[in-house]
Amino acid sequence: MSGKGKQQTEDRGKFVDLPGAVKGEVVVRFPPEASGYLHIGHAKAALLNQYYQQEFEGKLVMRFDDTNPAKENAHYEEVIKEDLVLLGIKPDLWTHSSDSFDLMISYCEQLLTASLAYVDDTDTETMRKEREARVESKNRDNSVSQNFELWEEMKKGSERGQQCCVRTKIDMKSNNGALRDPTIYRCKAESHVRTGDKYKVYPTYDFACPIVDSVEGITHALRTTEYHDRDDQYYWIIDKLGLRKPYIWEYSRLNMTHTVMSKRKLTQLVDDGLVDGWDDPRMPTVRGVLRRGLTIEGLKQFIIAQGGSRTVVLMEWDKLWAFNKKVIDPIAPRYTALEGQLVPVHVNGQGAATSEVNLHPKDAAIGQKTIHYGPVVYVEQADADLMKTDDIVTFVNWGNLKLTAVESKDGHVVSINADLDLDNKNFKKTLKVTWLADPTVDIQIVNYNPIIGKAVIEKDEEWKDFVDRDSKHLIPMKAEPAVTSIKKGDIIQLQRKSFYICDKAVNGNEPLVLIQIPDGQVKGKFDVEKPANPPAAKPQKEKKGKK
């Protein structure tokens, strides 16, 4: 096997075949609640469902779980639709759980009629304690007529009805807490975004899910392992209602270090001004990670590498960004920018000139850029401090220069003189530096650290104590004029620094803003990678003066 083929095999995780799956007949679904922005965990779920839909040439149903009117928001439905477009996901069918509200009410009444469910007016705290102690409710043996009397009060949303809920009669002695007579219907006073005030009772997710999965023709319900204890409840509902049985297929939930995923905590970060919004690059939202430079292909490869694993592990972000680097490295145009104090290099015999060089050293098809030469060029202080008189130094995209004088002051190099040595093609063991000549343009770099400063927050720890309030850093740089052609969303590399995504293009007096893309290498808090690019001497053309 070739090295490339072997690498692809190693990067690809093991996907378990879906039991009973028939090509052309598989139907899967992605059922988010429209109460917030999709995060990277949702993205894994959506992309996994799409993977199996495509693998078996089946269908993908996008279903909004709108069973809780207190949380459902029309704005977030549009947000989720936009996020799915960003992820490149195209469902075959769009549905809502509320499409089946009437059907679910009839199924609830079917269970009440069969004495497989009962209406309970036990207060929430007492019910919780009874379930923990495996004690049956005083209402468990209500007559059918008693249950329907209270059920009608629930459907009217009366004061009496609002004190009640409907519970299935499964097994209060079960070791599985999810089977201890779970609630399947409750009253909600809020107006529903789609049905308005038509209903006063709403099904729980655990009741709605198996019913809607069955009636929508879902063949395989993909769920994270955290739902495992509720699988028996799912199938109990299916069996008692005589519905077609989908197959539940489990996969591991995506957990990331230095990250909170709950909507409540993410909302707090936004509302408290600790981040700049839901698309802040420090957020684990789909919009946040894409704005930081994650490509859809990189995300897909990361998920494929996990395969169908059911082992719950805490993933490092570095692994995700390493996959992303494999995607962007072969296609990202290369540019030059310098940071901090710059040191002049006076080049003997060099006039103002330009030449065209490839934007990518390994792919000329990506295009070319114009670079500028001059009698004075500039290098970063850190590079200058490594130079000594008589050194041969390789200037990237130019060639070798011989240093004739290096002037220092207070322990730092302040000025350098050099002669052109372009016929010398020996680049081995030479110092490689990036450089700029006039004209230059000002740009702004944004570097982010994780918003959560601790890799793993324990259950007894307050997560907000670990919020890094100094996790955003702005760095001004000088860059070559070619960067003015970079557009918002473009991914580029600044040579010997890192990869970046354009957050704001040059607009009048407003500078180019680039966000650093992590590359998957473990680094110190403010370190950036500095990969050396091979130099290339190019022919020059003297600028013609005015006559």
XYZ file of C-alpha atoms in Angstrom:
547
model
C 0.000 0.000 0.000
C 1.259 3.478 -0.822
C 2.059 5.875 1.987
C -0.938 8.015 1.074
C -3.295 5.047 0.961
C -2.000 3.756 4.270
C -2.510 7.167 5.858
C -6.095 7.338 4.584
C -6.771 3.908 6.086
C -5.274 4.938 9.426
C -7.292 8.164 9.449
C -10.556 6.361 8.760
C -12.337 4.948 11.766
C -14.306 1.720 11.805
C -17.938 2.248 10.879
C -20.304 -0.432 12.095
C -22.829 -1.537 9.511
C -26.377 -0.660 10.451
C -28.204 -3.895 11.374
C -30.879 -4.762 8.867
C -29.893 -1.890 6.597
C -30.924 -2.303 2.967
C -29.416 -0.052 0.327
C -32.013 2.414 -0.882
C -34.316 1.843 2.102
C -32.426 3.351 5.043
C -34.071 6.425 6.618
C -32.240 8.337 9.361
C -33.066 11.560 11.155
C -31.465 14.544 12.865
C -33.866 15.962 15.514
C -32.485 19.106 17.202
C -34.506 21.344 19.482
C -34.745 24.853 18.045
C -33.576 26.550 21.228
C -30.053 27.601 20.319
C -27.212 27.493 17.831
C -25.822 24.156 16.716
C -22.504 23.260 18.311
C -19.820 20.851 17.194
C -21.538 17.967 18.994
C -24.674 18.576 16.928
C -22.468 18.757 13.849
C -21.136 15.273 14.577
C -24.683 13.940 14.906
C -25.828 15.592 11.691
C -22.777 14.484 9.699
C -22.984 10.911 11.018
C -26.603 10.682 9.915
C -25.645 12.103 6.534
C -22.801 9.578 6.264
C -25.173 6.625 6.657
C -27.773 8.232 4.414
C -25.185 8.504 1.648
C -23.550 5.142 2.376
C -26.876 3.321 1.984
C -28.360 5.688 -0.629
C -31.212 6.386 1.749
C -33.004 9.442 3.104
C -32.229 11.978 5.817
C -35.114 13.558 7.725
C -34.464 16.886 9.427
C -36.967 17.092 12.299
C -37.365 20.002 14.672
C -38.191 18.707 18.136
C -40.712 21.368 19.155
C -42.383 19.514 22.017
C -41.548 22.233 24.563
C -43.131 25.596 23.668
C -41.136 27.272 26.444
C -37.909 26.611 24.538
C -38.903 26.511 20.864
C -37.991 29.675 18.976
C -38.678 30.461 15.314
C -35.429 32.428 15.115
C -33.403 29.382 16.081
C -35.150 27.279 13.446
C -33.772 29.645 10.827
C -30.371 29.625 12.544
C -30.248 25.818 12.458
C -31.264 25.754 8.801
C -28.423 28.168 8.045
C -25.987 26.073 10.098
C -26.933 22.954 8.129
C -26.224 24.838 4.907
C -22.805 25.778 6.314
C -22.206 22.089 7.074
C -23.174 21.087 3.543
C -26.106 18.988 4.750
C -29.179 18.717 2.525
C -32.047 16.807 4.185
C -34.540 14.971 1.997
C -37.432 15.992 4.238
C -38.123 18.722 6.816
C -40.596 17.946 9.606
C -41.658 19.030 13.097
C -42.686 16.872 16.026
C -45.711 19.171 16.263
C -46.929 17.769 12.932
C -47.969 14.728 14.976
C -49.459 16.431 18.063
C -52.997 15.142 17.408
C -51.688 11.643 16.776
C -49.666 11.672 19.989
C -52.681 12.806 22.016
C -54.667 9.885 20.622
C -51.832 7.497 21.507
C -51.702 8.909 25.033
C -55.440 8.308 25.368
C -54.933 4.781 24.036
C -52.504 4.099 26.899
C -54.888 5.659 29.424
C -57.745 3.493 28.141
C -55.599 0.368 28.445
C -54.526 1.352 32.000
C -50.946 1.534 30.750
C -50.734 5.167 31.829
C -52.237 7.314 34.565
C -52.652 10.967 35.463
C -50.651 12.008 38.506
C -51.111 15.193 40.538
C -48.178 14.475 42.852
C -45.978 17.551 43.282
C -42.624 17.534 41.499
C -40.420 17.159 44.579
C -42.464 14.325 46.064
C -42.516 12.562 42.696
C -38.735 12.828 42.465
C -38.268 11.340 45.928
C -40.749 8.535 45.236
C -38.997 7.625 42.012
C -35.640 7.524 43.787
C -37.127 5.355 46.551
C -39.018 3.229 43.987
C -42.311 4.016 45.685
C -45.474 3.892 43.596
C -47.600 7.027 43.305
C -50.931 7.169 45.115
C -52.495 7.747 41.678
C -50.992 4.702 39.994
C -54.163 2.652 40.439
C -56.591 5.373 39.414
C -59.562 4.118 37.439
C -59.723 4.852 33.729
C -62.559 7.313 34.346
C -60.556 9.124 37.038
C -57.614 9.409 34.684
C -59.721 10.776 31.843
C -61.412 13.275 34.144
C -58.017 14.703 35.070
C -56.752 14.366 31.485
C -59.597 16.565 30.257
C -58.606 19.167 32.855
C -55.058 18.976 31.545
C -56.182 19.473 27.960
C -58.144 22.559 29.021
C -55.119 23.897 30.865
C -57.207 24.521 33.962
C -55.666 25.253 37.337
C -56.407 21.676 38.366
C -55.020 20.301 35.122
C -51.794 22.250 35.447
C -51.087 20.357 38.660
C -51.064 17.059 36.766
C -48.965 15.055 34.355
C -49.439 11.757 32.545
C -47.078 8.916 33.457
C -46.650 5.529 31.842
C -47.157 2.506 34.056
C -43.924 0.599 33.436
C -41.941 -0.609 36.467
C -41.358 1.428 39.614
C -39.058 -1.295 40.979
C -36.720 -1.250 37.983
C -33.012 -0.666 38.446
C -33.305 1.528 35.373
C -34.605 4.891 36.561
C -35.904 5.698 33.080
C -38.500 2.928 33.506
C -39.918 4.156 36.808
C -43.172 5.467 35.373
C -41.717 8.304 33.274
C -43.791 11.369 32.409
C -45.127 11.425 28.855
C -47.419 14.495 28.926
C -47.455 17.743 30.858
C -49.233 21.089 30.754
C -47.499 24.101 29.264
C -49.056 27.563 29.420
C -46.745 29.103 26.815
C -47.954 29.706 23.277
C -46.411 27.350 20.724
C -44.505 28.925 17.841
C -46.411 26.859 15.233
C -49.699 25.825 16.857
C -50.313 28.896 18.999
C -52.712 28.219 21.885
C -54.436 25.220 20.312
C -52.869 22.819 22.807
C -52.370 23.079 26.554
C -50.703 19.681 26.869
C -47.431 18.694 25.247
C -45.615 15.355 24.946
C -42.180 14.827 26.421
C -39.318 14.168 24.029
C -39.116 10.558 25.218
C -42.762 9.957 24.282
C -42.698 11.871 21.012
C -39.445 10.418 19.711
C -40.428 6.743 19.239
C -43.859 7.657 17.861
C -42.605 10.169 15.310
C -39.639 7.948 14.400
C -42.080 5.162 13.621
C -44.677 7.147 11.670
C -42.029 9.014 9.667
C -40.529 5.742 8.506
C -37.217 6.088 10.325
C -35.404 2.770 10.004
C -32.385 3.580 12.172
C -32.454 6.079 15.031
C -28.900 7.221 15.758
C -28.530 8.327 19.389
C -25.601 9.038 21.680
C -24.790 6.529 24.403
C -26.121 8.911 27.076
C -29.622 7.849 25.951
C -28.875 4.156 26.527
C -30.943 3.869 29.719
C -33.935 5.296 27.856
C -33.825 2.738 25.053
C -36.055 0.286 26.958
C -38.590 3.064 27.498
C -38.447 3.845 23.762
C -39.230 0.245 22.836
C -41.893 -0.102 25.570
C -43.827 2.754 23.968
C -43.380 1.232 20.509
C -44.559 -2.194 21.678
C -47.562 -1.033 23.704
C -48.816 1.133 20.840
C -48.206 -1.580 18.260
C -45.975 0.637 16.131
C -43.311 -0.294 13.603
C -40.003 -0.608 15.417
C -36.975 1.455 14.297
C -33.509 0.210 15.227
C -31.607 2.305 17.771
C -27.925 2.651 16.880
C -25.664 4.224 19.488
C -22.528 6.281 19.033
C -20.322 8.226 21.429
C -21.099 11.801 22.284
C -18.459 14.314 21.244
C -16.784 15.756 24.340
C -13.983 18.291 23.928
C -11.417 19.598 26.405
C -11.495 23.257 27.482
C -15.129 23.391 26.395
C -18.648 23.714 27.738
C -21.410 22.464 25.454
C -24.630 23.102 27.361
C -26.879 25.768 25.864
C -27.339 27.345 29.282
C -23.600 27.838 29.778
C -22.976 28.990 26.218
C -25.828 31.483 26.569
C -24.216 32.806 29.756
C -20.934 33.361 27.934
C -22.767 35.426 25.326
C -25.092 37.294 27.700
C -22.275 38.162 30.119
C -20.145 39.579 27.309
C -17.380 37.039 27.873
C -17.395 36.316 24.134
C -18.372 38.485 21.183
C -21.433 36.462 20.182
C -22.532 32.999 19.097
C -20.045 33.063 16.214
C -17.103 34.029 18.415
C -14.146 31.814 17.371
C -13.776 30.649 20.979
C -17.290 29.186 20.952
C -17.844 25.495 20.062
C -20.787 26.471 17.871
C -20.761 25.553 14.202
C -20.472 29.232 13.361
C -17.697 29.763 15.866
C -15.441 26.943 14.674
C -16.027 27.779 11.005
C -15.201 31.419 11.663
C -11.973 30.263 13.289
C -10.978 28.467 10.107
C -12.285 24.934 10.477
C -13.229 23.509 7.087
C -16.215 21.229 6.592
C -13.872 18.673 5.023
C -11.580 18.807 8.054
C -14.542 18.285 10.368
C -15.802 15.373 8.271
C -12.398 13.691 8.320
C -12.204 14.133 12.092
C -15.604 12.480 12.531
C -14.828 9.703 10.045
C -11.648 8.970 12.017
C -13.791 8.274 15.080
C -15.968 5.964 13.032
C -18.850 4.325 14.848
C -17.053 4.168 18.185
C -19.271 3.950 21.256
C -16.413 4.610 23.642
C -16.944 7.941 25.354
C -13.669 9.842 25.396
C -12.592 13.417 25.926
C -11.166 14.674 22.640
C -8.392 17.221 22.339
C -9.044 20.109 19.972
C -5.533 19.534 18.583
C -6.734 16.343 16.899
C -9.480 18.209 15.067
C -7.164 21.011 13.962
C -4.563 18.491 12.768
C -7.125 17.036 10.361
C -8.008 20.543 9.272
C -4.362 21.355 8.530
C -4.170 18.390 6.150
C -7.013 19.952 4.201
C -5.788 23.544 4.059
C -2.014 23.090 3.754
C -2.080 21.985 0.087
C -4.346 24.851 -0.992
C -3.639 27.851 1.245
C -1.855 30.706 -0.597
C 1.354 31.921 1.058
C 1.921 35.537 2.038
C 4.442 37.430 4.147
C 3.859 39.560 7.223
C 6.254 40.725 9.926
C 5.588 41.356 13.600
C 7.048 43.722 16.145
C 10.247 45.733 15.820
C 11.677 45.575 12.281
C 15.360 45.860 11.430
C 16.540 47.415 8.128
C 18.777 45.455 5.779
C 20.609 47.726 3.323
C 21.162 45.719 0.139
C 24.081 46.934 -1.944
C 23.236 47.287 -5.630
C 19.524 46.510 -5.300
C 17.060 48.988 -6.764
C 13.291 49.155 -6.558
C 11.917 46.172 -8.479
C 9.131 43.608 -8.607
C 8.701 40.007 -9.668
C 5.919 37.432 -9.846
C 6.068 34.344 -7.631
C 3.701 31.450 -7.080
C 1.278 31.804 -4.192
C 1.938 28.178 -3.277
C 5.366 26.519 -3.610
C 3.833 23.197 -4.716
C 0.861 24.289 -6.815
C 1.261 26.977 -9.455
C -2.448 26.699 -10.303
C -3.320 28.545 -7.092
C -2.012 31.717 -8.684
C 0.732 34.289 -8.408
C 1.484 37.426 -6.454
C 3.736 40.410 -6.976
C 6.576 40.858 -4.512
C 8.571 44.050 -4.104
C 12.337 44.501 -3.737
C 14.222 47.613 -2.753
C 17.550 49.007 -1.583
C 16.275 48.575 1.981
C 14.299 45.562 3.149
C 13.122 44.667 6.638
C 13.312 41.584 8.830
C 11.920 40.789 12.273
C 14.051 41.571 15.309
C 14.216 37.914 16.330
C 15.680 36.956 12.944
C 18.077 39.915 12.878
C 19.486 38.978 16.275
C 20.608 35.641 14.799
C 22.672 37.303 12.061
C 26.411 37.886 12.091
C 28.828 39.555 9.704
C 29.873 37.295 6.775
C 26.812 35.049 7.233
C 25.016 33.791 4.153
C 21.298 34.269 4.816
C 18.492 32.946 2.630
C 15.714 35.476 2.042
C 12.586 33.465 1.188
C 11.333 33.997 -2.392
C 14.491 35.932 -3.249
C 17.724 34.053 -2.655
C 20.981 34.270 -0.720
C 22.449 37.496 0.607
C 25.892 37.865 2.190
C 26.003 40.063 5.256
C 28.833 42.598 5.138
C 28.097 44.445 8.369
C 25.853 43.854 11.380
C 25.405 46.735 13.831
C 24.138 46.097 17.351
C 23.032 48.250 20.260
C 21.992 47.229 23.779
C 22.239 43.563 22.859
C 20.075 43.745 19.731
C 20.880 44.128 16.051
C 19.726 47.534 14.789
C 21.036 47.615 11.197
C 22.472 45.243 8.600
C 24.374 45.710 5.337
C 24.348 42.960 2.721
C 25.444 42.097 -0.801
C 23.359 40.136 -3.282
C 24.594 36.559 -3.666
C 21.794 35.261 -5.893
C 24.030 32.994 -7.968
C 24.765 31.014 -4.823
C 22.120 28.260 -4.841
C 23.388 26.520 -1.734
C 20.508 26.911 0.708
C 21.613 24.176 3.080
C 22.376 25.212 6.640
C 21.546 28.841 5.938
C 19.275 30.937 8.131
C 15.901 31.303 6.369
C 14.089 34.606 6.905
C 10.969 36.302 5.627
C 11.290 39.947 4.738
C 9.477 42.958 3.329
C 10.351 45.951 1.195
C 8.323 49.107 0.839
C 5.448 49.495 0.271
C 3.821 47.598 3.146
C 0.286 47.513 4.506
C -0.912 47.331 8.099
C -2.883 44.237 9.093
C -4.305 42.925 12.345
C -3.921 39.385 13.643
C -6.333 37.925 16.197
C -5.097 35.021 18.317
C -7.452 33.141 20.617
C -6.836 30.873 23.578
C -9.565 28.549 24.890
C -12.295 30.471 26.707
C -12.258 27.727 29.351
C -8.820 27.667 30.950
C -9.056 24.153 32.401
C -9.114 21.030 30.252
C -11.679 19.171 32.362
C -14.003 20.778 34.887
C -15.046 18.429 37.665
C -18.665 18.139 38.773
C -17.987 19.881 42.083
C -16.237 22.828 40.407
C -17.863 26.061 39.245
C -17.196 26.297 35.516
C -17.257 30.110 35.459
C -14.233 30.141 37.777
C -12.193 28.836 34.842
C -13.306 31.329 32.202
C -10.213 32.968 30.694
C -11.052 36.656 30.457
C -7.781 37.345 28.634
C -8.163 34.827 25.818
C -8.318 37.243 22.871
C -5.141 38.952 21.652
C -4.745 41.515 18.871
C -1.363 41.711 17.150
C -0.528 44.398 14.569
C 1.716 43.362 11.692
C 3.192 44.757 8.496
C 2.402 42.788 5.349
C 3.157 42.759 1.647
C 0.694 44.614 -0.635
C -0.534 41.347 -2.169
C -2.658 40.696 0.945
C -5.097 43.386 -0.168
C -6.603 40.844 -2.583
C -7.584 38.490 0.268
C -11.355 38.195 0.726
C -13.460 37.429 3.799
C -13.421 33.685 4.445
C -10.178 33.062 2.514
C -7.713 30.760 4.270
C -4.048 31.660 3.837
C -0.665 31.020 5.391
C 1.660 33.727 6.612
C 5.025 32.178 5.913
C 6.940 30.953 8.951
C 4.005 31.849 11.191
C 0.708 30.010 10.888
C -2.491 29.560 8.913
C -5.167 32.238 9.086
C -8.699 32.887 7.942
C -9.733 36.325 6.757
C -12.322 37.775 9.128
C -12.421 41.205 7.492
C -11.045 42.161 4.101
C -9.326 45.482 3.452
C -12.017 48.154 3.235
C -10.832 51.703 2.706
C -8.867 52.669 5.786
C -9.979 49.556 7.666
C -7.162 46.984 7.780
C -7.218 43.319 6.882
C -8.133 41.214 9.940
C -6.876 37.630 10.097
C -7.776 35.022 12.714
C -5.097 32.469 13.508
C -6.133 28.877 12.786
C -4.776 26.277 15.232
C -2.729 23.655 13.403
C -2.966 20.718 15.790
C 0.505 21.070 17.253
C 0.847 21.355 21.016
C 2.332 24.751 21.755
C 2.803 27.168 24.593
C 0.131 29.689 25.413
C 1.121 32.311 22.868
C 3.404 30.328 20.577
C 2.756 30.019 16.865
C 4.239 27.552 14.453
C 7.005 28.814 12.184
C 7.423 26.370 9.307
C 10.240 27.304 6.966
C 9.311 27.657 3.317
C 11.897 26.788 0.686
C 13.376 29.863 -0.955
C 13.117 30.526 -4.630
C 15.247 33.052 -6.471
C 13.199 34.886 -9.075
C 14.224 37.115 -11.960
C 13.765 40.782 -11.235
C 12.777 43.693 -13.365
C 13.928 47.192 -12.627
C 11.200 49.789 -12.264
C 11.394 52.352 -15.021
C 11.782 55.897 -13.811
C 9.777 58.777 -15.233
C 11.257 60.463 -18.264
